PDB file of C-alpha atoms and ligand atoms in Angstrom:
ATOM      1  CA  UNK A   1      -0.431  -0.282  21.266  1.00 49.00           C
ATOM      2  CA  UNK A   2      -4.064  -0.651  22.325  1.00 59.00           C
ATOM      3  CA  UNK A   3      -4.753   2.998  21.528  1.00 83.00           C
ATOM      4  CA  UNK A   4      -3.205   2.985  18.079  1.00 92.00           C
ATOM      5  CA  UNK A   5      -5.180   2.196  14.981  1.00 95.00           C
ATOM      6  CA  UNK A   6      -3.778   0.483  11.914  1.00 96.00           C
ATOM      7  CA  UNK A   7      -5.313   1.619   8.622  1.00 97.00           C
ATOM      8  CA  UNK A   8      -4.784  -0.544   5.581  1.00 97.00           C
ATOM      9  CA  UNK A   9      -5.189   1.144   2.217  1.00 96.00           C
ATOM     10  CA  UNK A  10      -5.613  -1.404  -0.525  1.00 94.00           C
ATOM     11  CA  UNK A  11      -6.434  -1.035  -4.191  1.00 91.00           C
ATOM     12  CA  UNK A  12      -5.293  -2.081  -7.644  1.00 87.00           C
ATOM     13  CA  UNK A  13      -1.977  -1.025  -9.075  1.00 80.00           C
ATOM     14  CA  UNK A  14      -2.385   2.279 -10.907  1.00 83.00           C
ATOM     15  CA  UNK A  15      -5.427   3.409  -8.934  1.00 90.00           C
ATOM     16  CA  UNK A  16      -3.354   6.209  -7.432  1.00 90.00           C
ATOM     17  CA  UNK A  17      -2.795   5.027  -3.860  1.00 91.00           C
ATOM     18  CA  UNK A  18       0.565   6.799  -3.790  1.00 89.00           C
ATOM     19  CA  UNK A  19      -0.889  10.074  -5.094  1.00 92.00           C
ATOM     20  CA  UNK A  20      -3.817   9.997  -2.676  1.00 95.00           C
ATOM     21  CA  UNK A  21      -1.483   9.237   0.229  1.00 94.00           C
ATOM     22  CA  UNK A  22       0.725  12.129  -0.823  1.00 93.00           C
ATOM     23  CA  UNK A  23      -2.299  14.463  -0.810  1.00 96.00           C
ATOM     24  CA  UNK A  24      -3.328  13.075   2.570  1.00 95.00           C
ATOM     25  CA  UNK A  25       0.144  13.641   4.037  1.00 93.00           C
ATOM     26  CA  UNK A  26       0.232  17.164   2.672  1.00 94.00           C
ATOM     27  CA  UNK A  27      -3.067  17.984   4.372  1.00 93.00           C
ATOM     28  CA  UNK A  28      -2.180  16.077   7.554  1.00 92.00           C
ATOM     29  CA  UNK A  29       1.606  16.177   8.016  1.00 89.00           C
ATOM     30  CA  UNK A  30       1.400  14.270  11.301  1.00 88.00           C
ATOM     31  CA  UNK A  31      -0.020  11.199   9.624  1.00 91.00           C
ATOM     32  CA  UNK A  32       2.311   8.214   9.927  1.00 92.00           C
ATOM     33  CA  UNK A  33       2.714   6.188   6.767  1.00 93.00           C
ATOM     34  CA  UNK A  34       4.553   2.896   7.225  1.00 95.00           C
ATOM     35  CA  UNK A  35       7.498   2.456   4.880  1.00 96.00           C
ATOM     36  CA  UNK A  36       7.350  -0.961   3.251  1.00 97.00           C
ATOM     37  CA  UNK A  37      10.291  -3.195   2.450  1.00 98.00           C
ATOM     38  CA  UNK A  38      10.769  -4.412  -1.104  1.00 98.00           C
ATOM     39  CA  UNK A  39      13.222  -6.423  -3.184  1.00 98.00           C
ATOM     40  CA  UNK A  40      12.494  -4.405  -6.337  1.00 97.00           C
ATOM     41  CA  UNK A  41      15.005  -1.902  -7.675  1.00 96.00           C
ATOM     42  CA  UNK A  42      14.476   1.768  -6.815  1.00 97.00           C
ATOM     43  CA  UNK A  43      12.925   3.851  -9.607  1.00 95.00           C
ATOM     44  CA  UNK A  44      14.582   7.141 -10.546  1.00 96.00           C
ATOM     45  CA  UNK A  45      13.907   9.643  -7.776  1.00 96.00           C
ATOM     46  CA  UNK A  46      13.161   7.040  -5.108  1.00 96.00           C
ATOM     47  CA  UNK A  47      15.190   7.057  -1.922  1.00 97.00           C
ATOM     48  CA  UNK A  48      15.993   4.136   0.374  1.00 98.00           C
ATOM     49  CA  UNK A  49      14.367   4.567   3.783  1.00 96.00           C
ATOM     50  CA  UNK A  50      11.888   7.140   2.460  1.00 93.00           C
ATOM     51  CA  UNK A  51       9.960   5.531  -0.398  1.00 92.00           C
ATOM     52  CA  UNK A  52      10.792   1.970   0.610  1.00 96.00           C
ATOM     53  CA  UNK A  53      13.377   0.024   2.509  1.00 98.00           C
ATOM     54  CA  UNK A  54      15.082  -1.477  -0.544  1.00 98.00           C
ATOM     55  CA  UNK A  55      16.377  -4.907   0.504  1.00 98.00           C
ATOM     56  CA  UNK A  56      18.319  -7.697  -1.158  1.00 98.00           C
ATOM     57  CA  UNK A  57      16.585 -11.064  -1.617  1.00 97.00           C
ATOM     58  CA  UNK A  58      18.867 -12.517   1.051  1.00 98.00           C
ATOM     59  CA  UNK A  59      17.993  -9.848   3.620  1.00 98.00           C
ATOM     60  CA  UNK A  60      14.270 -10.215   2.858  1.00 98.00           C
ATOM     61  CA  UNK A  61      14.562 -14.010   3.382  1.00 98.00           C
ATOM     62  CA  UNK A  62      16.356 -13.427   6.658  1.00 98.00           C
ATOM     63  CA  UNK A  63      13.578 -11.140   7.893  1.00 98.00           C
ATOM     64  CA  UNK A  64      10.916 -13.677   6.897  1.00 98.00           C
ATOM     65  CA  UNK A  65      12.780 -16.335   8.910  1.00 98.00           C
ATOM     66  CA  UNK A  66      12.920 -13.987  11.905  1.00 98.00           C
ATOM     67  CA  UNK A  67       9.154 -13.320  11.680  1.00 97.00           C
ATOM     68  CA  UNK A  68       9.996  -9.700  10.955  1.00 98.00           C
ATOM     69  CA  UNK A  69       6.968  -9.099   8.724  1.00 98.00           C
ATOM     70  CA  UNK A  70       3.363  -8.470   9.678  1.00 97.00           C
ATOM     71  CA  UNK A  71       2.639  -9.544   6.105  1.00 98.00           C
ATOM     72  CA  UNK A  72       4.553  -9.984   2.899  1.00 98.00           C
ATOM     73  CA  UNK A  73       3.689 -10.919  -0.659  1.00 96.00           C
ATOM     74  CA  UNK A  74       5.160 -11.347  -4.105  1.00 95.00           C
ATOM     75  CA  UNK A  75       3.518  -8.590  -6.145  1.00 88.00           C
ATOM     76  CA  UNK A  76       2.968  -8.810  -9.924  1.00 77.00           C
ATOM     77  CA  UNK A  77       4.787 -12.169  -9.823  1.00 80.00           C
ATOM     78  CA  UNK A  78       8.098 -10.389  -9.479  1.00 84.00           C
ATOM     79  CA  UNK A  79       9.448  -8.571  -6.455  1.00 96.00           C
ATOM     80  CA  UNK A  80       8.547  -9.154  -2.821  1.00 98.00           C
ATOM     81  CA  UNK A  81       7.023  -6.457  -0.652  1.00 97.00           C
ATOM     82  CA  UNK A  82       6.337  -6.556   3.055  1.00 98.00           C
ATOM     83  CA  UNK A  83       5.294  -4.608   6.136  1.00 98.00           C
ATOM     84  CA  UNK A  84       7.991  -4.690   8.786  1.00 98.00           C
ATOM     85  CA  UNK A  85       6.702  -5.314  12.304  1.00 97.00           C
ATOM     86  CA  UNK A  86       9.429  -2.965  13.561  1.00 96.00           C
ATOM     87  CA  UNK A  87       8.033  -0.163  11.405  1.00 96.00           C
ATOM     88  CA  UNK A  88       4.528  -0.512  12.871  1.00 96.00           C
ATOM     89  CA  UNK A  89       5.743  -1.031  16.438  1.00 95.00           C
ATOM     90  CA  UNK A  90       7.866   2.110  16.250  1.00 94.00           C
ATOM     91  CA  UNK A  91       4.710   4.212  15.679  1.00 94.00           C
ATOM     92  CA  UNK A  92       2.462   2.225  17.999  1.00 95.00           C
ATOM     93  CA  UNK A  93       4.978   2.624  20.837  1.00 95.00           C
ATOM     94  CA  UNK A  94       4.398   6.368  20.551  1.00 93.00           C
ATOM     95  CA  UNK A  95       0.620   5.947  20.478  1.00 92.00           C
ATOM     96  CA  UNK A  96       0.396   6.955  16.832  1.00 93.00           C
ATOM     97  CA  UNK A  97      -1.999   5.674  14.208  1.00 94.00           C
ATOM     98  CA  UNK A  98      -0.380   4.255  11.092  1.00 96.00           C
ATOM     99  CA  UNK A  99      -1.543   3.802   7.541  1.00 96.00           C
ATOM    100  CA  UNK A 100      -0.178   1.131   5.191  1.00 95.00           C
ATOM    101  CA  UNK A 101      -0.458   0.958   1.442  1.00 93.00           C
ATOM    102  CA  UNK A 102      -0.274  -2.691   0.389  1.00 93.00           C
ATOM    103  CA  UNK A 103      -1.587  -5.196  -2.131  1.00 89.00           C
ATOM    104  CA  UNK A 104      -4.601  -7.444  -1.774  1.00 91.00           C
ATOM    105  CA  UNK A 105      -2.697 -10.556  -0.649  1.00 92.00           C
ATOM    106  CA  UNK A 106      -1.024  -8.540   2.088  1.00 95.00           C
ATOM    107  CA  UNK A 107      -4.321  -7.019   3.236  1.00 95.00           C
ATOM    108  CA  UNK A 108      -5.850 -10.499   3.466  1.00 96.00           C
ATOM    109  CA  UNK A 109      -2.952 -11.647   5.670  1.00 97.00           C
ATOM    110  CA  UNK A 110      -3.464  -8.682   7.985  1.00 97.00           C
ATOM    111  CA  UNK A 111      -7.197  -9.446   8.092  1.00 95.00           C
ATOM    112  CA  UNK A 112      -6.186 -12.854   9.550  1.00 95.00           C
ATOM    113  CA  UNK A 113      -3.465 -11.763  11.937  1.00 93.00           C
ATOM    114  CA  UNK A 114      -4.699  -8.290  12.935  1.00 95.00           C
ATOM    115  CA  UNK A 115      -8.463  -8.119  12.256  1.00 94.00           C
ATOM    116  CA  UNK A 116      -8.911  -4.966  14.325  1.00 95.00           C
ATOM    117  CA  UNK A 117      -7.221  -2.976  11.538  1.00 96.00           C
ATOM    118  CA  UNK A 118      -9.425  -0.669   9.471  1.00 96.00           C
ATOM    119  CA  UNK A 119      -9.441  -1.673   5.795  1.00 97.00           C
ATOM    120  CA  UNK A 120     -10.104   0.867   3.055  1.00 97.00           C
ATOM    121  CA  UNK A 121     -10.335  -0.023  -0.634  1.00 97.00           C
ATOM    122  CA  UNK A 122      -9.354   2.695  -3.100  1.00 96.00           C
ATOM    123  CA  UNK A 123     -11.196   2.148  -6.362  1.00 95.00           C
ATOM    124  CA  UNK A 124     -10.802   3.771  -9.790  1.00 94.00           C
ATOM    125  CA  UNK A 125     -13.957   5.334 -11.297  1.00 92.00           C
ATOM    126  CA  UNK A 126     -13.801   2.525 -13.907  1.00 89.00           C
ATOM    127  CA  UNK A 127     -11.419   0.003 -15.501  1.00 86.00           C
ATOM    128  CA  UNK A 128     -10.627   2.252 -18.475  1.00 88.00           C
ATOM    129  CA  UNK A 129      -9.306   5.011 -16.225  1.00 88.00           C
ATOM    130  CA  UNK A 130      -7.150   2.445 -14.444  1.00 86.00           C
ATOM    131  CA  UNK A 131      -5.540   1.290 -17.698  1.00 86.00           C
ATOM    132  CA  UNK A 132      -4.856   4.888 -18.764  1.00 87.00           C
ATOM    133  CA  UNK A 133      -3.213   5.627 -15.436  1.00 84.00           C
ATOM    134  CA  UNK A 134      -1.083   2.483 -15.619  1.00 81.00           C
ATOM    135  CA  UNK A 135       0.164   3.423 -19.077  1.00 83.00           C
ATOM    136  CA  UNK A 136       0.471   7.113 -18.295  1.00 79.00           C
ATOM    137  CA  UNK A 137       2.967   6.480 -15.524  1.00 69.00           C
ATOM    138  CA  UNK A 138       5.443   5.501 -18.224  1.00 73.00           C
ATOM    139  CA  UNK A 139       7.809   3.780 -15.830  1.00 72.00           C
ATOM    140  CA  UNK A 140       7.021   0.235 -16.973  1.00 76.00           C
ATOM    141  CA  UNK A 141       7.424  -1.493 -20.349  1.00 84.00           C
ATOM    142  CA  UNK A 142       4.480  -3.033 -22.230  1.00 87.00           C
ATOM    143  CA  UNK A 143       4.883  -6.516 -20.733  1.00 89.00           C
ATOM    144  CA  UNK A 144       4.994  -5.033 -17.253  1.00 85.00           C
ATOM    145  CA  UNK A 145       1.876  -2.896 -17.924  1.00 85.00           C
ATOM    146  CA  UNK A 146       0.039  -6.024 -19.127  1.00 88.00           C
ATOM    147  CA  UNK A 147       1.108  -7.945 -16.012  1.00 85.00           C
ATOM    148  CA  UNK A 148       0.010  -5.111 -13.735  1.00 82.00           C
ATOM    149  CA  UNK A 149      -3.344  -4.843 -15.539  1.00 86.00           C
ATOM    150  CA  UNK A 150      -3.996  -8.534 -14.949  1.00 87.00           C
ATOM    151  CA  UNK A 151      -3.242  -8.141 -11.239  1.00 82.00           C
ATOM    152  CA  UNK A 152      -5.328  -4.970 -11.110  1.00 85.00           C
ATOM    153  CA  UNK A 153      -8.406  -6.703 -12.567  1.00 88.00           C
ATOM    154  CA  UNK A 154      -8.212  -9.464  -9.955  1.00 87.00           C
ATOM    155  CA  UNK A 155      -7.767  -6.854  -7.253  1.00 85.00           C
ATOM    156  CA  UNK A 156     -10.738  -4.801  -8.478  1.00 91.00           C
ATOM    157  CA  UNK A 157     -12.984  -7.830  -8.158  1.00 92.00           C
ATOM    158  CA  UNK A 158     -12.124  -7.985  -4.441  1.00 93.00           C
ATOM    159  CA  UNK A 159     -13.525  -4.557  -3.561  1.00 93.00           C
ATOM    160  CA  UNK A 160     -16.545  -6.187  -1.917  1.00 93.00           C
ATOM    161  CA  UNK A 161     -14.323  -7.727   0.782  1.00 94.00           C
ATOM    162  CA  UNK A 162     -13.704  -4.317   2.294  1.00 93.00           C
ATOM    163  CA  UNK A 163     -16.052  -2.361   4.519  1.00 89.00           C
ATOM    164  CA  UNK A 164     -14.907   1.027   3.255  1.00 96.00           C
ATOM    165  CA  UNK A 165     -14.585   1.942  -0.413  1.00 96.00           C
ATOM    166  CA  UNK A 166     -13.275   5.310  -1.574  1.00 97.00           C
ATOM    167  CA  UNK A 167     -13.478   6.153  -5.285  1.00 96.00           C
ATOM    168  CA  UNK A 168     -10.487   8.034  -6.605  1.00 96.00           C
ATOM    169  CA  UNK A 169     -11.974  10.509  -9.071  1.00 95.00           C
ATOM    170  CA  UNK A 170      -9.640  13.197  -7.872  1.00 95.00           C
ATOM    171  CA  UNK A 171      -6.771  12.693  -5.371  1.00 95.00           C
ATOM    172  CA  UNK A 172      -7.467  15.639  -3.037  1.00 96.00           C
ATOM    173  CA  UNK A 173     -11.133  14.686  -2.780  1.00 97.00           C
ATOM    174  CA  UNK A 174     -10.262  11.029  -2.151  1.00 97.00           C
ATOM    175  CA  UNK A 175      -7.744  12.177   0.494  1.00 96.00           C
ATOM    176  CA  UNK A 176     -10.494  14.191   2.214  1.00 96.00           C
ATOM    177  CA  UNK A 177     -12.777  11.154   2.237  1.00 97.00           C
ATOM    178  CA  UNK A 178      -9.980   9.022   3.670  1.00 96.00           C
ATOM    179  CA  UNK A 179      -9.293  11.629   6.351  1.00 96.00           C
ATOM    180  CA  UNK A 180     -12.976  11.650   7.287  1.00 96.00           C
ATOM    181  CA  UNK A 181     -12.964   7.846   7.585  1.00 94.00           C
ATOM    182  CA  UNK A 182      -9.854   8.008   9.736  1.00 93.00           C
ATOM    183  CA  UNK A 183     -11.388  10.663  11.943  1.00 91.00           C
ATOM    184  CA  UNK A 184      -8.628  13.205  11.260  1.00 87.00           C
ATOM    185  CA  UNK A 185     -10.606  15.579   9.008  1.00 80.00           C
TER     186      UNK A 185
HETATM  187  P1  5GP B   1       5.336  -0.260  -6.671  1.00 69.13           P
HETATM  188  O1  5GP B   1       6.340  -1.234  -7.189  1.00 69.13           O
HETATM  189  O2  5GP B   1       4.566   0.392  -7.794  1.00 69.13           O
HETATM  190  O3  5GP B   1       5.921   0.748  -5.705  1.00 69.13           O
HETATM  191  O4  5GP B   1       4.270  -1.088  -5.830  1.00 69.13           O
HETATM  192  C1  5GP B   1       3.642  -2.170  -6.393  1.00 69.13           C
HETATM  193  C2  5GP B   1       2.581  -2.708  -5.454  1.00 69.13           C
HETATM  194  O5  5GP B   1       3.163  -3.211  -4.262  1.00 69.13           O
HETATM  195  C3  5GP B   1       1.545  -1.689  -5.015  1.00 69.13           C
HETATM  196  O6  5GP B   1       0.290  -2.073  -5.557  1.00 69.13           O
HETATM  197  C4  5GP B   1       1.545  -1.758  -3.528  1.00 69.13           C
HETATM  198  O7  5GP B   1       0.232  -1.804  -3.012  1.00 69.13           O
HETATM  199  C5  5GP B   1       2.259  -3.036  -3.208  1.00 69.13           C
HETATM  200  N1  5GP B   1       2.954  -2.912  -1.933  1.00 69.13           N
HETATM  201  C6  5GP B   1       3.728  -1.881  -1.518  1.00 69.13           C
HETATM  202  N2  5GP B   1       4.186  -2.107  -0.286  1.00 69.13           N
HETATM  203  C7  5GP B   1       3.682  -3.309   0.109  1.00 69.13           C
HETATM  204  C8  5GP B   1       3.790  -4.084   1.319  1.00 69.13           C
HETATM  205  O8  5GP B   1       4.430  -3.711   2.297  1.00 69.13           O
HETATM  206  N3  5GP B   1       3.139  -5.270   1.327  1.00 69.13           N
HETATM  207  C9  5GP B   1       2.398  -5.719   0.280  1.00 69.13           C
HETATM  208  N4  5GP B   1       1.792  -6.894   0.420  1.00 69.13           N
HETATM  209  N5  5GP B   1       2.268  -5.018  -0.855  1.00 69.13           N
HETATM  210  C10 5GP B   1       2.898  -3.819  -0.943  1.00 69.13           C
END
């Protein structure tokens, strides 16, 4: 465990964390990305155990009670998302570094409980680009887009809390910058 590093990628909804991580994984297939648990419904094309561990509210509650999460948060005032300790420990036991993609509240919890993690904030070039990306995804209705934009604005204001900031102008470039920060480039 002592030799493994935990990287926490944080950034507003719609900034493209998923796309940048995908580019990073493509370039570095050995990179371990922790699979989060969530109570939200799978979107078309998402697979349980690959994109997320899709859990019922009851199962999520049970895991909270068992201290099964390194962090968890209610995101966009709706579903709950969390990092399973078992998921991190599985990689750490093999001496592997792990990267997590989580929201601001979750990152702040990890800052408290595991301050030796390396925190990286992924930022959009500007707010306008963020809104376009949120709408462009087309998977959420108007009310949901508005809710996510509100969250995103609060999250953007927190960029200064993080020692590393990567601007996502272009996913492959951002992935290269992330890789350099992680020492895998
Ligand atoms: P989505 O529903 O679009 O897959 O994800 C919504 C948000 O949930 C993203 O901004 C993402 O950062 C956050 N999220 C995903 N997994 C976790 C997690 O394990 N913990 C926390 N706190 N947030 C997460």
